[in-house]
Amino acid sequence: MFENLSDKLSSTLSNLKKKGTLSDSDVKTALREIRVALLEADVALSVVREFTEDLQQKATGQIITKSVTPGQQVVKLVQDELVKILSDPDDSGNLKIDNPPAPVLMVGLQGSGKTTTTAKIAKRLKERDAKKVLMASLDTNRPAAMEQLAILGEQIQVDTLPIIKAEDPIVIAKRAKLQASTGGYDVYILDTAGRLHIDDDLIKQAAAIRDVVLPRETLLVVDGLSGQDAVNVATEFNDKIGISGVVLTRMDGDGRGGAALSMRAITGKPIRFMGTGEKLNSIEKFDPNQIANRILGLGDVVALVEKAQESMNAEDTARAIKRISKGQFNLNDYREQLIGFSKMSDSKGIFALLPNFKRIANQIHQDTFKTQFAKQIAIIDSMTKKERAFPQILQASRKKRIAAGSGTTVNEINKLIKVHRQMSTQLKKFSSNKMGQSLLKKMMVNENDDYSENANETVAQLEDLVKQANLFIPNAAGGNRLGQFRGFKKGK
């Protein structure tokens, strides 16, 4: 996400931070490079012009060039300007679904991922906000569109409106409204039909449905890879129907990211969510501060914590934390954490969310992680209950049996045992202090904290974790420790 833009901005700003003092020429050169990076990322010209002009006013003069830390101050100015472009000061960032049953209307072009996004939002509302959700497909044009939403509803255990063939979309909308009212639903989401392009029929149908249900939110789903076309689509829909927010899909792809930076500035509408993958939990709330941090390579600890909460079983992890503090971290506990971490989608992406870890992320191959996690889990699964609980009893004959059962080698088993022993020792040391216990709980147990308010503290704790815990990350060569990156310092 934003990889090319992030690389170029990070490189430009890194060069500034290396200078003890900045001249006006240094600032102008950096601004020119930032302007080029934004244009290459397909950010709208008007947005680029406003961004660089505001930045130039603030980044020139005595305050910056005579500062003790001029490079850091420029980074902060760039971050503030990015947040300004991405933010709507009058918007809370939350969906307006306060009066049940609250209708949410999903609109967009065909192929933008509207139906899958409908299910993703429904799952998020159900699991995070404890809302009772009803989904209804109003797409009578695309073959099997209604059946697709019904199948997704079964997968996420969210109710869908029963399908009645040959029913008009307006009638379906009225039926969904009635069922939501009588069924005690908090929210009902209407997935409308799309077209390959904006036409009169599409606009008229969406407008008619809007007038029937009076939606609390009208969310436009657009493909984030379509660049400025996405902004043009948003402008058309907003002018002719009126939208309350935007959902950008396929933001995990290799697109240039300009749509996200241009969308709010041009349409005046906030970006509500981002689709970051094909899985039904691969959707993130769009937070301007977090996105600005990612673009500048400063990490996104909040998103990392949310991924951990989604993937880790809270009860199992709480039990593991307690055992860690007592030095009882056995191979059963290690296996549970391997499974939890392997569920956290793209492991390379996880490191990209950590501050100052982009260099490591670029060295990681996702297939290597998947292979090593699966191999280590297979080794542990081939052990007896006693061997998992007391790995110290694993002698040569036992290791040969486990290797044969797991399709691995004795050498690989020895590496796993060594890793587990190192983790057990280091985690016990780390969890013996209050800061370590606090961070482990934040990362693994859903305490419903507002992490965004404590992001700086959590960043500092993560950095301390890397320095102190020397945690092992498996790879094809048998293992590396994050602690081996001895040059790890904030801002480098």
Short mmCIF file of C-alpha atoms in Angstrom, two decimals:
data_model
loop_
_atom_site.label_atom_id
_atom_site.label_comp_id
_atom_site.label_asym_id
_atom_site.label_seq_id
_atom_site.Cartn_x
_atom_site.Cartn_y
_atom_site.Cartn_z
CA MET A 1 0.00 0.00 0.00
CA PHE A 2 1.46 3.35 -1.13
CA GLU A 3 4.77 1.51 -1.55
CA ASN A 4 6.25 3.58 -4.39
CA LEU A 5 5.11 6.90 -2.91
CA SER A 6 6.33 5.88 0.54
CA ASP A 7 9.75 4.86 -0.78
CA LYS A 8 10.28 8.16 -2.58
CA LEU A 9 9.05 10.37 0.24
CA SER A 10 11.03 8.41 2.82
CA SER A 11 14.19 8.73 0.73
CA THR A 12 13.72 12.48 0.28
CA LEU A 13 13.01 13.12 3.95
CA SER A 14 15.80 10.80 5.07
CA ASN A 15 18.28 12.92 3.14
CA LEU A 16 17.00 16.02 4.94
CA LYS A 17 17.33 14.40 8.36
CA LYS A 18 21.01 13.68 7.73
CA LYS A 19 21.80 17.39 7.42
CA GLY A 20 22.75 19.33 10.51
CA THR A 21 21.33 22.54 9.06
CA LEU A 22 19.05 23.26 6.11
CA SER A 23 19.39 26.03 3.58
CA ASP A 24 16.53 27.44 1.56
CA SER A 25 18.00 25.55 -1.39
CA ASP A 26 17.78 22.24 0.52
CA VAL A 27 14.11 22.84 1.30
CA LYS A 28 13.28 23.81 -2.30
CA THR A 29 15.02 20.71 -3.64
CA ALA A 30 13.10 18.49 -1.22
CA LEU A 31 9.81 20.16 -2.13
CA ARG A 32 10.49 19.58 -5.81
CA GLU A 33 11.15 15.87 -5.15
CA ILE A 34 7.99 15.63 -3.05
CA ARG A 35 5.98 17.27 -5.85
CA VAL A 36 7.32 14.77 -8.41
CA ALA A 37 6.63 11.82 -6.07
CA LEU A 38 3.01 12.90 -5.59
CA LEU A 39 2.44 13.41 -9.32
CA GLU A 40 3.95 10.00 -10.10
CA ALA A 41 1.59 8.51 -7.51
CA ASP A 42 -1.31 9.85 -9.62
CA VAL A 43 -2.36 12.47 -7.08
CA ALA A 44 -4.52 15.15 -8.69
CA LEU A 45 -2.57 18.19 -9.85
CA SER A 46 -4.74 20.60 -7.86
CA VAL A 47 -4.11 18.62 -4.69
CA VAL A 48 -0.36 18.49 -5.34
CA ARG A 49 -0.25 22.23 -5.93
CA GLU A 50 -2.13 23.01 -2.70
CA PHE A 51 -0.02 20.54 -0.72
CA THR A 52 3.35 21.87 -1.87
CA GLU A 53 2.36 25.53 -1.62
CA ASP A 54 1.19 25.12 1.98
CA LEU A 55 4.29 23.11 2.81
CA GLN A 56 6.60 25.66 1.25
CA GLN A 57 5.13 28.48 3.33
CA LYS A 58 5.71 26.54 6.52
CA ALA A 59 9.04 24.89 5.65
CA THR A 60 10.99 27.98 4.64
CA GLY A 61 12.40 30.73 6.77
CA GLN A 62 14.26 31.02 10.07
CA ILE A 63 12.09 28.55 12.05
CA ILE A 64 13.18 25.53 10.01
CA THR A 65 16.59 26.44 8.60
CA LYS A 66 17.88 27.60 12.00
CA SER A 67 16.32 24.76 13.98
CA VAL A 68 18.41 22.27 15.95
CA THR A 69 16.57 19.39 14.23
CA PRO A 70 15.46 20.87 10.89
CA GLY A 71 15.01 17.53 9.11
CA GLN A 72 12.72 16.20 11.80
CA GLN A 73 10.67 19.37 11.69
CA VAL A 74 10.20 19.06 7.92
CA VAL A 75 9.05 15.45 8.39
CA LYS A 76 6.52 16.66 10.94
CA LEU A 77 5.30 19.37 8.56
CA VAL A 78 4.88 16.84 5.73
CA GLN A 79 3.00 14.52 8.09
CA ASP A 80 0.69 17.34 9.19
CA GLU A 81 -0.03 18.31 5.58
CA LEU A 82 -0.85 14.72 4.65
CA VAL A 83 -3.24 14.47 7.59
CA LYS A 84 -4.82 17.76 6.56
CA ILE A 85 -5.46 16.50 3.01
CA LEU A 86 -6.88 13.18 4.21
CA SER A 87 -9.00 14.56 7.08
CA ASP A 88 -12.44 16.05 7.37
CA PRO A 89 -12.47 18.16 10.55
CA ASP A 90 -16.27 17.96 10.75
CA ASP A 91 -16.42 14.17 10.48
CA SER A 92 -15.97 11.79 13.41
CA GLY A 93 -14.86 8.96 11.15
CA ASN A 94 -17.62 6.64 12.40
CA LEU A 95 -20.65 5.41 10.48
CA LYS A 96 -23.85 7.24 11.37
CA ILE A 97 -25.95 4.29 12.46
CA ASP A 98 -27.42 5.66 15.67
CA ASN A 99 -31.18 5.23 14.98
CA PRO A 100 -32.03 1.54 14.45
CA PRO A 101 -32.72 0.18 12.01
CA ALA A 102 -30.19 2.38 10.23
CA PRO A 103 -30.08 1.91 6.43
CA VAL A 104 -26.69 1.88 4.68
CA LEU A 105 -26.75 2.14 0.89
CA MET A 106 -23.83 0.69 -1.09
CA VAL A 107 -23.34 2.13 -4.57
CA GLY A 108 -20.63 1.93 -7.21
CA LEU A 109 -19.63 0.57 -10.58
CA GLN A 110 -19.65 -3.12 -11.46
CA GLY A 111 -16.39 -4.86 -10.60
CA SER A 112 -15.39 -2.51 -7.80
CA GLY A 113 -15.98 -5.16 -5.12
CA LYS A 114 -19.27 -3.79 -3.82
CA THR A 115 -20.84 -7.11 -2.75
CA THR A 116 -17.74 -8.38 -0.96
CA THR A 117 -17.30 -4.99 0.71
CA THR A 118 -20.92 -5.15 1.90
CA ALA A 119 -20.15 -8.44 3.65
CA LYS A 120 -16.88 -7.09 5.09
CA ILE A 121 -18.63 -4.07 6.62
CA ALA A 122 -21.43 -6.25 7.97
CA LYS A 123 -18.89 -8.58 9.60
CA ARG A 124 -17.06 -5.63 11.12
CA LEU A 125 -20.28 -4.11 12.52
CA LYS A 126 -21.31 -7.44 13.97
CA GLU A 127 -18.01 -8.36 15.58
CA ARG A 128 -16.61 -4.98 16.62
CA ASP A 129 -19.75 -3.00 17.36
CA ALA A 130 -22.06 -5.88 18.39
CA LYS A 131 -24.68 -4.79 15.87
CA LYS A 132 -27.44 -7.02 14.54
CA VAL A 133 -27.09 -6.66 10.78
CA LEU A 134 -29.30 -7.55 7.82
CA MET A 135 -27.92 -7.60 4.27
CA ALA A 136 -30.04 -7.37 1.14
CA SER A 137 -28.99 -7.62 -2.51
CA LEU A 138 -30.81 -5.30 -4.89
CA ASP A 139 -28.71 -6.36 -7.86
CA THR A 140 -31.16 -7.97 -10.25
CA ASN A 141 -28.87 -7.44 -13.26
CA ARG A 142 -25.72 -9.41 -12.53
CA PRO A 143 -26.19 -13.21 -12.62
CA ALA A 144 -25.99 -14.86 -9.18
CA ALA A 145 -25.35 -11.52 -7.43
CA MET A 146 -28.08 -12.24 -4.86
CA GLU A 147 -26.83 -15.78 -4.31
CA GLN A 148 -23.30 -14.47 -3.82
CA LEU A 149 -24.40 -12.18 -0.98
CA ALA A 150 -26.41 -15.03 0.58
CA ILE A 151 -23.33 -17.27 0.58
CA LEU A 152 -21.20 -14.52 2.11
CA GLY A 153 -23.89 -14.03 4.75
CA GLU A 154 -23.65 -17.69 5.72
CA GLN A 155 -19.88 -17.46 5.96
CA ILE A 156 -19.94 -14.49 8.35
CA GLN A 157 -23.18 -15.59 10.07
CA VAL A 158 -25.07 -12.43 9.16
CA ASP A 159 -28.72 -12.58 8.04
CA THR A 160 -29.60 -11.87 4.42
CA LEU A 161 -32.99 -10.97 2.99
CA PRO A 162 -34.70 -14.03 1.43
CA ILE A 163 -34.46 -14.00 -2.37
CA ILE A 164 -37.64 -13.63 -4.41
CA LYS A 165 -36.96 -13.98 -8.11
CA ALA A 166 -38.05 -11.30 -10.61
CA GLU A 167 -38.70 -8.78 -7.85
CA ASP A 168 -38.04 -5.13 -8.58
CA PRO A 169 -35.11 -3.48 -6.68
CA ILE A 170 -37.47 -0.86 -5.21
CA VAL A 171 -39.74 -3.60 -3.88
CA ILE A 172 -36.75 -5.44 -2.44
CA ALA A 173 -35.63 -2.25 -0.68
CA LYS A 174 -39.09 -1.80 0.85
CA ARG A 175 -39.13 -5.44 1.98
CA ALA A 176 -35.67 -5.07 3.54
CA LYS A 177 -36.82 -1.95 5.38
CA LEU A 178 -39.87 -3.78 6.77
CA GLN A 179 -37.90 -6.86 7.84
CA ALA A 180 -35.23 -4.71 9.51
CA SER A 181 -37.92 -2.84 11.45
CA THR A 182 -39.84 -5.92 12.57
CA GLY A 183 -36.79 -8.13 13.12
CA GLY A 184 -35.03 -5.91 15.63
CA TYR A 185 -32.02 -5.18 13.44
CA ASP A 186 -29.65 -2.33 14.22
CA VAL A 187 -28.45 -1.90 10.65
CA TYR A 188 -29.54 -3.06 7.21
CA ILE A 189 -27.15 -2.79 4.28
CA LEU A 190 -28.47 -2.56 0.73
CA ASP A 191 -26.14 -3.78 -2.03
CA THR A 192 -27.29 -2.02 -5.19
CA ALA A 193 -26.62 -2.96 -8.82
CA GLY A 194 -23.62 -1.56 -10.65
CA ARG A 195 -22.76 -0.84 -14.27
CA LEU A 196 -19.57 -0.85 -16.28
CA HIS A 197 -19.95 2.91 -16.54
CA ILE A 198 -22.19 5.61 -15.12
CA ASP A 199 -25.44 5.89 -17.06
CA ASP A 200 -28.93 7.31 -16.55
CA ASP A 201 -30.48 3.96 -15.57
CA LEU A 202 -27.88 3.40 -12.85
CA ILE A 203 -28.35 6.88 -11.42
CA LYS A 204 -32.17 6.76 -11.54
CA GLN A 205 -32.33 3.38 -9.81
CA ALA A 206 -29.91 4.37 -7.06
CA ALA A 207 -31.74 7.65 -6.51
CA ALA A 208 -35.12 5.88 -6.30
CA ILE A 209 -33.78 3.44 -3.69
CA ARG A 210 -32.27 6.33 -1.77
CA ASP A 211 -35.65 8.10 -1.67
CA VAL A 212 -37.37 4.94 -0.38
CA VAL A 213 -35.04 4.08 2.50
CA LEU A 214 -33.52 7.50 3.31
CA PRO A 215 -30.08 6.01 4.14
CA ARG A 216 -28.07 7.18 7.09
CA GLU A 217 -24.96 6.42 5.04
CA THR A 218 -24.50 6.18 1.28
CA LEU A 219 -21.12 4.57 0.71
CA LEU A 220 -19.48 4.64 -2.70
CA VAL A 221 -17.23 1.64 -3.36
CA VAL A 222 -14.43 2.40 -5.83
CA ASP A 223 -11.39 0.47 -7.01
CA GLY A 224 -8.30 2.05 -5.46
CA LEU A 225 -6.16 0.83 -8.38
CA SER A 226 -8.09 2.96 -10.87
CA GLY A 227 -6.24 6.13 -9.86
CA GLN A 228 -7.85 9.38 -10.94
CA ASP A 229 -10.74 7.48 -12.53
CA ALA A 230 -11.83 6.61 -9.00
CA VAL A 231 -11.93 10.30 -8.14
CA ASN A 232 -13.96 11.05 -11.27
CA VAL A 233 -16.46 8.29 -10.41
CA ALA A 234 -16.79 9.63 -6.87
CA THR A 235 -17.43 13.14 -8.16
CA GLU A 236 -20.16 11.91 -10.53
CA PHE A 237 -21.96 9.85 -7.89
CA ASN A 238 -21.74 12.64 -5.34
CA ASP A 239 -23.13 15.21 -7.77
CA LYS A 240 -26.02 13.04 -8.98
CA ILE A 241 -26.95 10.94 -5.95
CA GLY A 242 -25.12 12.34 -2.96
CA ILE A 243 -22.71 10.15 -1.02
CA SER A 244 -21.65 10.34 2.61
CA GLY A 245 -18.38 8.46 2.32
CA VAL A 246 -16.07 6.34 0.17
CA VAL A 247 -14.69 2.82 0.48
CA LEU A 248 -11.47 2.16 -1.45
CA THR A 249 -10.93 -1.48 -2.44
CA ARG A 250 -7.82 -3.38 -3.55
CA MET A 251 -5.55 -1.10 -1.54
CA ASP A 252 -3.21 -4.05 -1.00
CA GLY A 253 -2.30 -3.97 -4.68
CA ASP A 254 0.59 -2.23 -6.40
CA GLY A 255 -1.39 0.86 -7.36
CA ARG A 256 0.15 4.28 -6.94
CA GLY A 257 -2.19 5.39 -4.15
CA GLY A 258 -3.11 8.76 -5.63
CA ALA A 259 -6.84 8.12 -5.36
CA ALA A 260 -6.69 8.05 -1.57
CA LEU A 261 -4.82 11.33 -1.39
CA SER A 262 -7.07 13.04 -3.94
CA MET A 263 -10.46 11.67 -2.94
CA ARG A 264 -11.37 13.77 0.07
CA ALA A 265 -9.76 16.95 -1.21
CA ILE A 266 -11.73 16.89 -4.47
CA THR A 267 -15.06 15.34 -3.42
CA GLY A 268 -15.19 16.77 0.10
CA LYS A 269 -16.30 13.32 1.32
CA PRO A 270 -14.36 11.22 3.83
CA ILE A 271 -12.86 7.82 3.09
CA ARG A 272 -14.52 5.45 5.55
CA PHE A 273 -12.78 2.13 4.89
CA MET A 274 -10.04 0.48 2.85
CA GLY A 275 -10.18 -3.05 1.49
CA THR A 276 -6.77 -4.64 2.01
CA GLY A 277 -7.28 -8.19 0.75
CA GLU A 278 -9.71 -10.83 -0.40
CA LYS A 279 -10.50 -12.25 3.04
CA LEU A 280 -13.68 -11.04 4.71
CA ASN A 281 -11.73 -9.52 7.61
CA SER A 282 -9.40 -7.64 5.25
CA ILE A 283 -10.92 -4.23 5.71
CA GLU A 284 -9.57 -1.33 7.75
CA LYS A 285 -11.07 1.85 9.03
CA PHE A 286 -9.45 4.77 7.23
CA ASP A 287 -7.60 6.84 9.81
CA PRO A 288 -5.77 9.90 8.35
CA ASN A 289 -3.05 9.90 11.02
CA GLN A 290 -2.31 6.22 10.57
CA ILE A 291 -2.28 6.46 6.78
CA ALA A 292 0.04 9.46 6.89
CA ASN A 293 2.40 7.48 9.12
CA ARG A 294 2.39 4.57 6.68
CA ILE A 295 3.10 6.81 3.70
CA LEU A 296 6.08 8.32 5.53
CA GLY A 297 7.34 4.91 6.68
CA LEU A 298 6.59 5.66 10.33
CA GLY A 299 4.54 2.50 10.83
CA ASP A 300 1.00 1.94 12.05
CA VAL A 301 0.95 0.37 15.47
CA VAL A 302 -2.83 0.72 15.82
CA ALA A 303 -3.44 -1.42 12.74
CA LEU A 304 -0.89 -3.95 13.99
CA VAL A 305 -2.69 -4.28 17.33
CA GLU A 306 -6.03 -4.71 15.55
CA LYS A 307 -4.58 -7.49 13.38
CA ALA A 308 -3.26 -9.24 16.46
CA GLN A 309 -6.63 -8.99 18.21
CA GLU A 310 -8.40 -10.49 15.20
CA SER A 311 -5.97 -13.38 14.90
CA MET A 312 -5.16 -14.34 18.48
CA ASN A 313 -7.53 -16.20 20.75
CA ALA A 314 -7.87 -13.94 23.79
CA GLU A 315 -8.29 -16.72 26.36
CA ASP A 316 -5.45 -18.85 25.01
CA THR A 317 -3.14 -15.84 24.83
CA ALA A 318 -3.99 -14.64 28.33
CA ARG A 319 -3.18 -18.13 29.57
CA ALA A 320 0.09 -18.09 27.63
CA ILE A 321 1.08 -14.70 29.10
CA LYS A 322 0.51 -16.06 32.59
CA ARG A 323 2.60 -19.13 31.82
CA ILE A 324 5.36 -17.01 30.26
CA SER A 325 5.72 -14.98 33.44
CA LYS A 326 6.21 -18.25 35.39
CA GLY A 327 8.70 -19.69 32.93
CA GLN A 328 6.25 -22.38 31.78
CA PHE A 329 6.14 -21.51 28.07
CA ASN A 330 6.06 -25.00 26.50
CA LEU A 331 5.71 -26.18 22.92
CA ASN A 332 1.89 -26.19 23.14
CA ASP A 333 2.02 -22.45 23.90
CA TYR A 334 4.55 -21.90 21.12
CA ARG A 335 2.30 -23.76 18.67
CA GLU A 336 -0.69 -21.57 19.55
CA GLN A 337 1.31 -18.42 18.95
CA LEU A 338 2.61 -19.77 15.62
CA ILE A 339 -0.97 -20.44 14.51
CA GLY A 340 -2.11 -17.00 15.64
CA PHE A 341 0.74 -15.23 13.89
CA SER A 342 0.24 -17.23 10.69
CA LYS A 343 -3.36 -16.01 10.61
CA MET A 344 -2.26 -12.39 10.58
CA SER A 345 -2.52 -12.31 6.77
CA ASP A 346 0.62 -10.96 5.11
CA SER A 347 3.58 -11.27 7.49
CA LYS A 348 5.63 -8.89 5.35
CA GLY A 349 2.80 -6.39 5.71
CA ILE A 350 2.88 -6.80 9.48
CA PHE A 351 6.51 -5.66 9.63
CA ALA A 352 5.64 -2.74 7.36
CA LEU A 353 3.24 -1.59 10.10
CA LEU A 354 6.06 -1.40 12.63
CA PRO A 355 7.89 1.92 12.86
CA ASN A 356 11.34 1.90 11.24
CA PHE A 357 10.96 -1.72 10.07
CA LYS A 358 10.39 -1.13 6.38
CA ARG A 359 13.91 -2.29 5.51
CA ILE A 360 13.25 -5.61 7.21
CA ALA A 361 9.86 -5.96 5.56
CA ASN A 362 11.43 -5.61 2.13
CA GLN A 363 13.78 -8.51 2.90
CA ILE A 364 10.98 -10.87 3.89
CA HIS A 365 9.41 -13.33 1.50
CA GLN A 366 5.85 -14.27 2.43
CA ASP A 367 6.18 -17.84 1.13
CA THR A 368 9.13 -18.37 3.45
CA PHE A 369 7.02 -17.42 6.45
CA LYS A 370 4.13 -19.66 5.44
CA THR A 371 6.43 -22.62 4.81
CA GLN A 372 8.31 -22.25 8.07
CA PHE A 373 5.18 -21.78 10.19
CA ALA A 374 3.59 -24.87 8.63
CA LYS A 375 6.78 -26.89 9.07
CA GLN A 376 7.22 -25.96 12.72
CA ILE A 377 3.56 -26.67 13.50
CA ALA A 378 3.89 -30.07 11.78
CA ILE A 379 6.92 -30.90 13.93
CA ILE A 380 5.08 -30.08 17.14
CA ASP A 381 1.98 -32.00 15.98
CA SER A 382 4.15 -35.10 15.53
CA MET A 383 5.15 -35.05 19.21
CA THR A 384 3.38 -36.74 22.10
CA LYS A 385 1.59 -34.68 24.75
CA LYS A 386 4.46 -35.31 27.16
CA GLU A 387 7.08 -34.19 24.63
CA ARG A 388 5.21 -30.94 23.97
CA ALA A 389 4.89 -30.22 27.67
CA PHE A 390 8.49 -31.22 28.50
CA PRO A 391 10.68 -30.66 25.41
CA GLN A 392 13.80 -31.32 27.47
CA ILE A 393 13.09 -35.08 27.19
CA LEU A 394 13.57 -35.01 23.42
CA GLN A 395 16.56 -37.26 22.81
CA ALA A 396 17.94 -38.69 19.55
CA SER A 397 15.49 -41.59 19.15
CA ARG A 398 12.47 -39.36 19.78
CA LYS A 399 13.74 -36.75 17.32
CA LYS A 400 14.16 -39.39 14.58
CA ARG A 401 10.57 -40.54 15.10
CA ILE A 402 9.24 -36.94 15.02
CA ALA A 403 11.27 -36.16 11.88
CA ALA A 404 9.81 -39.18 10.10
CA GLY A 405 6.29 -38.27 11.17
CA SER A 406 6.53 -34.61 10.15
CA GLY A 407 8.55 -34.99 6.94
CA THR A 408 11.41 -32.92 8.33
CA THR A 409 14.95 -33.52 9.55
CA VAL A 410 16.50 -33.88 12.98
CA ASN A 411 18.45 -30.70 12.31
CA GLU A 412 15.19 -28.76 11.81
CA ILE A 413 13.84 -30.18 15.06
CA ASN A 414 16.98 -29.09 16.88
CA LYS A 415 16.55 -25.57 15.50
CA LEU A 416 12.93 -25.46 16.67
CA ILE A 417 13.89 -26.59 20.17
CA LYS A 418 16.66 -23.99 20.29
CA VAL A 419 14.28 -21.27 19.17
CA HIS A 420 11.68 -22.27 21.73
CA ARG A 421 14.27 -22.27 24.51
CA GLN A 422 15.48 -18.79 23.51
CA MET A 423 11.93 -17.46 23.29
CA SER A 424 10.99 -18.94 26.62
CA THR A 425 13.98 -17.32 28.33
CA GLN A 426 13.62 -13.93 26.67
CA LEU A 427 9.84 -13.73 27.03
CA LYS A 428 10.06 -14.56 30.71
CA LYS A 429 12.62 -11.77 31.12
CA PHE A 430 10.50 -9.35 29.09
CA SER A 431 7.24 -10.16 30.90
CA SER A 432 8.85 -9.79 34.31
CA ASN A 433 8.44 -5.99 34.14
CA LYS A 434 5.24 -3.98 33.98
CA MET A 435 5.96 -2.47 30.58
CA GLY A 436 6.41 -5.89 29.02
CA GLN A 437 3.23 -7.27 30.55
CA SER A 438 1.27 -4.23 29.37
CA LEU A 439 2.51 -4.50 25.80
CA LEU A 440 1.92 -8.25 25.57
CA LYS A 441 -1.66 -7.73 26.67
CA LYS A 442 -2.19 -4.86 24.23
CA MET A 443 -0.81 -6.89 21.36
CA MET A 444 -2.61 -10.14 22.10
CA VAL A 445 -5.70 -9.56 24.22
CA ASN A 446 -8.66 -7.44 23.18
CA GLU A 447 -8.98 -5.00 26.05
CA ASN A 448 -11.04 -2.50 24.00
CA ASP A 449 -8.44 0.19 24.60
CA ASP A 450 -8.29 3.24 22.40
CA TYR A 451 -4.85 2.54 21.00
CA SER A 452 -4.84 5.63 18.82
CA GLU A 453 -4.65 7.80 21.92
CA ASN A 454 -1.62 5.89 23.21
CA ALA A 455 0.13 5.27 19.90
CA ASN A 456 3.36 7.06 20.85
CA GLU A 457 3.65 5.08 24.07
CA THR A 458 3.01 1.82 22.23
CA VAL A 459 5.60 2.68 19.57
CA ALA A 460 8.19 3.26 22.29
CA GLN A 461 7.28 -0.05 23.91
CA LEU A 462 7.62 -1.90 20.62
CA GLU A 463 11.05 -0.42 20.07
CA ASP A 464 12.03 -1.46 23.57
CA LEU A 465 10.69 -4.95 22.90
CA VAL A 466 12.97 -5.30 19.89
CA LYS A 467 15.98 -4.08 21.83
CA GLN A 468 15.35 -6.18 24.94
CA ALA A 469 13.54 -9.35 23.97
CA ASN A 470 15.72 -10.41 20.99
CA LEU A 471 12.70 -12.29 19.63
CA PHE A 472 13.11 -14.97 16.98
CA ILE A 473 11.52 -14.69 13.54
CA PRO A 474 11.74 -17.99 11.57
CA ASN A 475 13.06 -18.06 8.04
CA ALA A 476 14.38 -20.51 5.50
CA ALA A 477 17.92 -20.36 6.82
CA GLY A 478 16.83 -21.50 10.25
CA GLY A 479 16.24 -18.21 11.95
CA ASN A 480 17.13 -14.59 12.49
CA ARG A 481 16.58 -12.40 15.50
CA LEU A 482 15.22 -8.94 15.24
CA GLY A 483 17.83 -8.08 17.83
CA GLN A 484 20.54 -8.85 15.28
CA PHE A 485 19.61 -5.62 13.52
CA ARG A 486 21.89 -3.83 15.94
CA GLY A 487 21.69 -0.53 14.10
CA PHE A 488 18.01 -0.24 15.03
CA LYS A 489 17.37 3.29 16.22
CA LYS A 490 14.39 5.55 15.98
CA GLY A 491 14.45 7.37 12.66
CA LYS A 492 17.08 5.14 11.02
#
